Short mmCIF file of C-alpha atoms in Angstrom, two decimals:
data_model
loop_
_atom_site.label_atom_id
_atom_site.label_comp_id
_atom_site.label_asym_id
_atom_site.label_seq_id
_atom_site.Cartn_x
_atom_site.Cartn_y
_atom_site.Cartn_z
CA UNK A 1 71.44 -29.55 -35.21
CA UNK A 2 70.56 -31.35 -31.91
CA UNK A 3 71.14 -29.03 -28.74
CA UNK A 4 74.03 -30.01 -26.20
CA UNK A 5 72.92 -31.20 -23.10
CA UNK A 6 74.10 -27.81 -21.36
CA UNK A 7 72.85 -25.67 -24.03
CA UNK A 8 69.62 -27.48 -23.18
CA UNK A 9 69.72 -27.13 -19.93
CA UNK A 10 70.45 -23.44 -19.47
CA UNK A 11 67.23 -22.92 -21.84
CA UNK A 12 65.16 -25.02 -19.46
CA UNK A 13 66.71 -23.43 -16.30
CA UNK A 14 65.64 -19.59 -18.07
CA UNK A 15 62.37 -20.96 -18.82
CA UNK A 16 61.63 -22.06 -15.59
CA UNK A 17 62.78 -18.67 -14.43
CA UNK A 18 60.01 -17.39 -16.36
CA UNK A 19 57.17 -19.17 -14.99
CA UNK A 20 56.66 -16.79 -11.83
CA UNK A 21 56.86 -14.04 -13.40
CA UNK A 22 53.86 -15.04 -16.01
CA UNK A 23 52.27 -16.44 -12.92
CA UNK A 24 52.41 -13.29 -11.22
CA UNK A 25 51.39 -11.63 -14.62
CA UNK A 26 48.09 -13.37 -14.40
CA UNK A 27 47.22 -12.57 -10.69
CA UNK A 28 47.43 -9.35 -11.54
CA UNK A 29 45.06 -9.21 -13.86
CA UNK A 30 42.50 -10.95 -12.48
CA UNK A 31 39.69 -7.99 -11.45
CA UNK A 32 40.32 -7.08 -7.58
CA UNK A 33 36.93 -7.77 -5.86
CA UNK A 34 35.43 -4.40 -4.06
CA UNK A 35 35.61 -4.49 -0.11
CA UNK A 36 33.10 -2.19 0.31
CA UNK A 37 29.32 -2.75 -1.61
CA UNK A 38 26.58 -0.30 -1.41
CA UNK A 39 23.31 -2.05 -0.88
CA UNK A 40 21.62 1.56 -1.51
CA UNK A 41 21.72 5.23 -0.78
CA UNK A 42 18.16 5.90 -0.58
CA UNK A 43 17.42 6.66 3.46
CA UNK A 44 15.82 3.84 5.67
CA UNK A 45 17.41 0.92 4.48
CA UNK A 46 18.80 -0.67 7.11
CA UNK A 47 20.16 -3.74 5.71
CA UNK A 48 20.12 -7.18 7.52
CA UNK A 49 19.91 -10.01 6.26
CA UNK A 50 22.54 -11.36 3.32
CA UNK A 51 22.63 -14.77 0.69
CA UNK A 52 25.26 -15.34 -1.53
CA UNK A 53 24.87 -18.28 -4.27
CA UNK A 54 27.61 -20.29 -5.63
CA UNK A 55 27.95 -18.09 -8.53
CA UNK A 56 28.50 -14.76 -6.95
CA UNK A 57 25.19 -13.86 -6.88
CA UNK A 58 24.62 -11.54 -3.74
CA UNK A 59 20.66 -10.51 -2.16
CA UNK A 60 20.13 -8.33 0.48
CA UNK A 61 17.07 -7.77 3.13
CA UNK A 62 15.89 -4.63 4.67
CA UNK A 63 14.97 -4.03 8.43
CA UNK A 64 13.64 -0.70 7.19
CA UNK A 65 11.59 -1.41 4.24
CA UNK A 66 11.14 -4.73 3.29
CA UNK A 67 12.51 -4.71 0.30
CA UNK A 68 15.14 -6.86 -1.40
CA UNK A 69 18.23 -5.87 -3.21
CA UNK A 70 20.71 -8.16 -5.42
CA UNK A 71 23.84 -7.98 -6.92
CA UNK A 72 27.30 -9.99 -7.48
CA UNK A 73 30.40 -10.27 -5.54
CA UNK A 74 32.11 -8.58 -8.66
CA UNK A 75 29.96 -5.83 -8.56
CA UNK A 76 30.46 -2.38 -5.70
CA UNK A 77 26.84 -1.82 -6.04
CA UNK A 78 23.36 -4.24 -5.67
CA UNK A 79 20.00 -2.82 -6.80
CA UNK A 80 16.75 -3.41 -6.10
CA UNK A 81 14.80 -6.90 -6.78
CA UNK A 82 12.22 -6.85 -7.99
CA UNK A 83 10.36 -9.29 -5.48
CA UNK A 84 6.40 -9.45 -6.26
CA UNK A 85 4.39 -9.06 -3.14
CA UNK A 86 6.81 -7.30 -0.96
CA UNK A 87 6.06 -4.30 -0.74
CA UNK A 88 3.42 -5.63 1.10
CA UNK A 89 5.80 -6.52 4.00
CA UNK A 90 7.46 -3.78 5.69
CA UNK A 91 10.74 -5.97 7.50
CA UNK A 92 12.84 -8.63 5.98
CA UNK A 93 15.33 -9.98 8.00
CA UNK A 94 16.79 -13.55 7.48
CA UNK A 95 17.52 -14.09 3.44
CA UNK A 96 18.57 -17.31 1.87
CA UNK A 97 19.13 -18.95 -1.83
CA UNK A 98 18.09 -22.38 -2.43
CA UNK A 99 19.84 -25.02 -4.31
CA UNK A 100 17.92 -23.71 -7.56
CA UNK A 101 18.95 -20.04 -6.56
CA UNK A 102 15.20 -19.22 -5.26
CA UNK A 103 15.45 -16.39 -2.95
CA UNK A 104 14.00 -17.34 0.23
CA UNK A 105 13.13 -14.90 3.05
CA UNK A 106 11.29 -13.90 5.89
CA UNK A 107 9.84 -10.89 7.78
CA UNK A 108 7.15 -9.95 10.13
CA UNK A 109 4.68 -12.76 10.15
CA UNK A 110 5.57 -14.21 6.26
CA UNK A 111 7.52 -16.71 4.92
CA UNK A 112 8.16 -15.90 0.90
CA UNK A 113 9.91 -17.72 -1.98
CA UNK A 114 10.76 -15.74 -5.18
CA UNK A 115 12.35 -16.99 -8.31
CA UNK A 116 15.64 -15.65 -10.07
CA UNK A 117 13.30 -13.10 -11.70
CA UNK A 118 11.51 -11.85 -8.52
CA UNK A 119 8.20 -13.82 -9.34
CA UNK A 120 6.94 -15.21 -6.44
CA UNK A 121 6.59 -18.60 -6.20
CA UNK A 122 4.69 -19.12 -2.73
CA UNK A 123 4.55 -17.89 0.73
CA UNK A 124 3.32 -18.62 4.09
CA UNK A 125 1.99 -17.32 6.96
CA UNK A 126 3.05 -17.66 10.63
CA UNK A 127 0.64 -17.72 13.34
CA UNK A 128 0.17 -16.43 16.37
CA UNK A 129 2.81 -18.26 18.91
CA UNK A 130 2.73 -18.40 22.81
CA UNK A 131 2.87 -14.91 23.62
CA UNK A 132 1.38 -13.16 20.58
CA UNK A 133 2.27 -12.15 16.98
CA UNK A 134 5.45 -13.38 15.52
CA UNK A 135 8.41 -11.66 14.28
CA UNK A 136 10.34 -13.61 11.80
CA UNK A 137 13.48 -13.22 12.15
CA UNK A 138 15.80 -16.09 10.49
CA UNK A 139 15.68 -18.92 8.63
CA UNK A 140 17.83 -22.11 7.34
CA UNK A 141 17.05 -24.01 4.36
CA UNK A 142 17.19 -27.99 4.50
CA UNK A 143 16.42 -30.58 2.09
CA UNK A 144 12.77 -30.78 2.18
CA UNK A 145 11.96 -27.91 4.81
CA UNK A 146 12.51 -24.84 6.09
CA UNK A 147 12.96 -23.56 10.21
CA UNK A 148 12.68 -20.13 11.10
CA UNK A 149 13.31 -18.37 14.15
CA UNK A 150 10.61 -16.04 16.02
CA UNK A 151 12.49 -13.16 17.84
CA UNK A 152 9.00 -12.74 19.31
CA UNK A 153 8.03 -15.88 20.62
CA UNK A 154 10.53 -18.20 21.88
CA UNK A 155 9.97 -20.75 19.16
CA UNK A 156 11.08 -22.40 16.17
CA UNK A 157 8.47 -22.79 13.16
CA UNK A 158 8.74 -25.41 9.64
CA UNK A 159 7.36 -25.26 6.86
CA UNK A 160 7.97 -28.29 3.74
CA UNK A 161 9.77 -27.10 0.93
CA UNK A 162 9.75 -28.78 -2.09
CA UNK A 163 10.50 -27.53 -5.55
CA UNK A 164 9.93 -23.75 -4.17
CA UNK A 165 6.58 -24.67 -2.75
CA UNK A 166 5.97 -24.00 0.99
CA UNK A 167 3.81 -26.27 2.95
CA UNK A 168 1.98 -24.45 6.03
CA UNK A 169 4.20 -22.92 8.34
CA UNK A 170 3.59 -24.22 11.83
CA UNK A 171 5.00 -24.10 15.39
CA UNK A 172 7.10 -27.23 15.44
CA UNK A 173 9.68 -26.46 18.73
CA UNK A 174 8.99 -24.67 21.90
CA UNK A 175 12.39 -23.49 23.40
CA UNK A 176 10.96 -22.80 26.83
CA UNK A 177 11.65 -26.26 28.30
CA UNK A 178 15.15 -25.93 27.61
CA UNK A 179 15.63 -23.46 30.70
CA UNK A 180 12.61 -23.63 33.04
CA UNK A 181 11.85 -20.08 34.56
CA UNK A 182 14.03 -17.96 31.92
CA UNK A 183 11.73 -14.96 31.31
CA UNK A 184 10.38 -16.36 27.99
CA UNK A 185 9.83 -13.16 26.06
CA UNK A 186 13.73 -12.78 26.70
CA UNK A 187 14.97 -15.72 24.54
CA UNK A 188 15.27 -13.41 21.49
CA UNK A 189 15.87 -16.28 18.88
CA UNK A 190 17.97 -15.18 16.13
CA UNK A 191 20.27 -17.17 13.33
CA UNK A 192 19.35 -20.53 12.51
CA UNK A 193 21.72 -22.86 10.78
CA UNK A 194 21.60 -26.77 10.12
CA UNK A 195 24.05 -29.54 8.85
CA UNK A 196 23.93 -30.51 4.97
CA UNK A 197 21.25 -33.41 5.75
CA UNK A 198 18.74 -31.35 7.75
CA UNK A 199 19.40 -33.69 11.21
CA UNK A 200 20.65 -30.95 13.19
CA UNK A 201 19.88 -27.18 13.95
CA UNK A 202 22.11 -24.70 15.39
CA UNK A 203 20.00 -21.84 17.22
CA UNK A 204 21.46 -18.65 18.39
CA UNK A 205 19.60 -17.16 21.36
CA UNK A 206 20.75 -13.53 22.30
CA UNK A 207 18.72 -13.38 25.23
CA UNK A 208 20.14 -16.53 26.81
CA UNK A 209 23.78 -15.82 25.10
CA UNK A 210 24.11 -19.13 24.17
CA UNK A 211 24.23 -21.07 21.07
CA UNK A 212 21.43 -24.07 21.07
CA UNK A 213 21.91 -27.51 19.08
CA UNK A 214 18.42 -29.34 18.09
CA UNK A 215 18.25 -33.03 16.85
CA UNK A 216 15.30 -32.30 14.10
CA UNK A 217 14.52 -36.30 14.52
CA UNK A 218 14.35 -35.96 18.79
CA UNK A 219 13.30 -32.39 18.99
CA UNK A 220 16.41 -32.49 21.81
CA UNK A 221 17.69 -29.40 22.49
CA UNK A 222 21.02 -29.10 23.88
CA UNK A 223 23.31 -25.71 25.13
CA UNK A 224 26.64 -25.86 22.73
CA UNK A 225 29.42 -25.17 25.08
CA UNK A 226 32.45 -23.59 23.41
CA UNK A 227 34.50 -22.08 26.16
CA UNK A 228 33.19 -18.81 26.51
CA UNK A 229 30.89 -16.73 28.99
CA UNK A 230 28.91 -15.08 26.22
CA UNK A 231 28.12 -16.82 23.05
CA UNK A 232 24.39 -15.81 21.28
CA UNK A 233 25.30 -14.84 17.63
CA UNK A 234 23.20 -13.23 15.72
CA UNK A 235 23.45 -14.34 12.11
CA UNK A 236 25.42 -17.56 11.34
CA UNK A 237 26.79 -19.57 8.52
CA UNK A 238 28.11 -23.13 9.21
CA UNK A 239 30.58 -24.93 6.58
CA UNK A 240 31.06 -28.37 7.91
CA UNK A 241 32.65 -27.88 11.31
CA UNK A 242 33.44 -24.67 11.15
CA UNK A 243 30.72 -21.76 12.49
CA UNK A 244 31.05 -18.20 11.42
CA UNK A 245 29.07 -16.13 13.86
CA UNK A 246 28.16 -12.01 14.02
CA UNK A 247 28.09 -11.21 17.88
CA UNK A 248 26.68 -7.89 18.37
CA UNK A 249 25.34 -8.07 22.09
CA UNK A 250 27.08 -9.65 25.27
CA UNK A 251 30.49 -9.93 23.74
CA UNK A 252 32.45 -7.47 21.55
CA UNK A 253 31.02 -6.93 18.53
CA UNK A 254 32.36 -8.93 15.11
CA UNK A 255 33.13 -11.94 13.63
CA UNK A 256 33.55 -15.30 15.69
CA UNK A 257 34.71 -18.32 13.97
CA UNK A 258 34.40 -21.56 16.25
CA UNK A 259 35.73 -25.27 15.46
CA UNK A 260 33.00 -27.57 16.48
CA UNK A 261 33.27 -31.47 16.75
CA UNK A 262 31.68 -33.69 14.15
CA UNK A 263 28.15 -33.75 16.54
CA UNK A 264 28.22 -30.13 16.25
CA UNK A 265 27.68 -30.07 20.36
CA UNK A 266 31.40 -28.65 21.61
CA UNK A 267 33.96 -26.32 20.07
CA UNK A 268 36.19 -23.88 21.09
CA UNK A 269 36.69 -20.24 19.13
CA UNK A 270 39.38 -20.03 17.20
CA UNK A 271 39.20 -16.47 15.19
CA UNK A 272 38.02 -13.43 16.51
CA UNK A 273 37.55 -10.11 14.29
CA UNK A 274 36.61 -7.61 16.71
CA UNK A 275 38.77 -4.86 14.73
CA UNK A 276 37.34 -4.46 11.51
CA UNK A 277 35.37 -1.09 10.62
CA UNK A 278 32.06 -2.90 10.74
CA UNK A 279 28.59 -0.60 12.15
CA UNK A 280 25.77 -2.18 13.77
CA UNK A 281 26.53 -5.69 11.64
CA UNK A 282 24.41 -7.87 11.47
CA UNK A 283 25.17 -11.48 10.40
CA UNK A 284 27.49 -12.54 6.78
CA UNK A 285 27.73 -14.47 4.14
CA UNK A 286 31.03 -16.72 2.71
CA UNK A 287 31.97 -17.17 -0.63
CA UNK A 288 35.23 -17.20 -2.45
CA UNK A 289 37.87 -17.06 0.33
CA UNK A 290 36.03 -14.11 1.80
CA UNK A 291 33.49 -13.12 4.22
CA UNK A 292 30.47 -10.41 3.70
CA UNK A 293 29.37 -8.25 6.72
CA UNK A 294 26.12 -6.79 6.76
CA UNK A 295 26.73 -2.99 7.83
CA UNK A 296 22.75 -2.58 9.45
CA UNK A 297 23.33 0.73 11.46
CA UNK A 298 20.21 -0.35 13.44
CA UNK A 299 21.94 1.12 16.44
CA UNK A 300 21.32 4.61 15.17
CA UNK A 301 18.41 4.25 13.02
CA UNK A 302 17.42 5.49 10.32
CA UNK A 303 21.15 5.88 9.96
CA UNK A 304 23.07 7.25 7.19
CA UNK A 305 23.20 6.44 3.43
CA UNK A 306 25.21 4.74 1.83
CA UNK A 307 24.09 1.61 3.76
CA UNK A 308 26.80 -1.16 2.72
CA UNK A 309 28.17 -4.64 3.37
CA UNK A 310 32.05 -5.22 3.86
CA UNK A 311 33.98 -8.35 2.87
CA UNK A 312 36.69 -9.61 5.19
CA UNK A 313 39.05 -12.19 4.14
CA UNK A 314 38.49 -15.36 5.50
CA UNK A 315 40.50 -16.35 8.75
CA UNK A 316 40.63 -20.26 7.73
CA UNK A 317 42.02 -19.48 4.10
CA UNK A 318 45.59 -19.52 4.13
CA UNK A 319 47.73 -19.05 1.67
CA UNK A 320 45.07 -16.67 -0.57
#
């Protein structure tokens, strides 16, 4: 027997009813991410540097050993990688994952890419820059190279990258021009980000507190100006316009987001997270909505196990 139009409609009205309910049903039981992951307990660590893949897939450096530690984003704890050659290296700071997932990272004077299964695949060596050895200190990953930052030496080196094979890594900027007479040992050169085409570099110098643009075609260096009296981040991530920043020295410490404009050379900041139990952090990583602090405790080394890395929702993601 056919329903009645108000029979029908007080069955479509109920179901309807329904539908937030099973909505809410299935948020629920979606796993609840950790906020809190434990890089590792064993003393010395003293976590820096942090890459997370499109997948989840989390890898962590070490200030205090060299060593590298992975995970996921699903997972509270990483464990170690097993990354041939460095044990041989006894710092690695910046970390990054190429478009195949190759873990790319540096430390002291080395440059090293390692596949998903910790086989490495080839590695460079810096040398010497203006005022003696380097010390590696961050890198950013562009289609067909790599630039990494000397905290040593106030330059920026490059290296070709193709297929996981580094070319030699050689000077290629010298930052000193920028601001005749600044002490140059004091430029302190930290995170090192670039726009999805490789034709422009953001550089973070904490000894100058400012945040340094570089046309890779010109070589032009130019100071960023977003509004504020003390800007030199140390690690970075940049997702189109938008900089995340760690500031751990001339500002309060945490997380800075800044809008730039589409030449990446002005901005203003537009989220600080100055609040958030954080120690000694280092720089982050974005994925899923969130953010991912690195917890270094290189203020009080060799600090004090567990050594960790805290996720922080995302300031621009409304509405998750």
């Amino acid at each position: 027997m056919p329903l009645s139009r108000r029979t029908l409609l007080s069955a479509l009205s109920a179901a309807a009813g329904l539908l937030p309910v099973a909505a809410a049903d299935r948020a629920s039981a979606r796993p609840r991410l950790p906020e809190t992951y434990v890089v590792s307990d064993e003393p010395g660590i003293l976590p820096e540097g942090i890459a997370i893949g499109p997948d989840g897939t989390m890898v962590v450096g070490s200030d205090g050993t060299g060593r590298l530690f992975s995970g996921h984003v699903d997972r509270p704890r990483l464990q170690p990688f097993p990354a041939a050659g460095i044990p041989e290296r006894t710092s690695t700071l910046g970390v990054r994952l190429d478009p195949a997932g190759r873990v790319v990272s540096v430390g002291g004077a080395v440059l090293s890419v390692h596949g998903r299964d910790g086989a490495l695949i080839s590695r460079a060596t810096a040398p010497d820059g203006p005022l003696g050895p380097p010390r590696l200190n961050d890198l950013t990953v562009t289609p067909g190279a790599v630039y990494v930052t000397d905290w040593a030496n106030p330059s920026v080196l490059r290296a070709e990258l193709r297929a996981g094979l580094l070319g030699p890594l050689e000077p290629w900027l010298d930052f000193r021009p920028a601001l005749p007479g600044f002490p140059a040992q004091y430029w302190l050169l930290n995170g090192i980000v670039a726009d999805p085409a490789g034709r422009t570099l953001l550089v973070a110098s904490n000894g100058t507190e400012t945040l340094w643009r570089v046309d890779t075609a010109t070589r032009r260096i130019d100071a960023v100006d977003l509004g504020e009296p003390s800007f030199g981040p140390d690690g970075m991530v940049l997702s189109g316009r938008t900089l995340y920043a760690v500031l751990n020295y001339g500002a309060p410490t945490g997380v800075y987001v800044a809008r730039l404009d589409g030449a990446l050379r002005t901005g203003r900041v537009v989220h600080r997270i100055t609040d958030a139990p954080l120690v000694s952090p280092t720089t982050l990583a974005r994925h899923g909505g969130r953010l991912y602090v690195v917890n270094s405790q290189l203020d009080t080394r060799p600090g004090t196990p567990p050594y960790t890395v805290t996720a922080l929702p995302d300031p621009t993601c409304t509405g998750r």
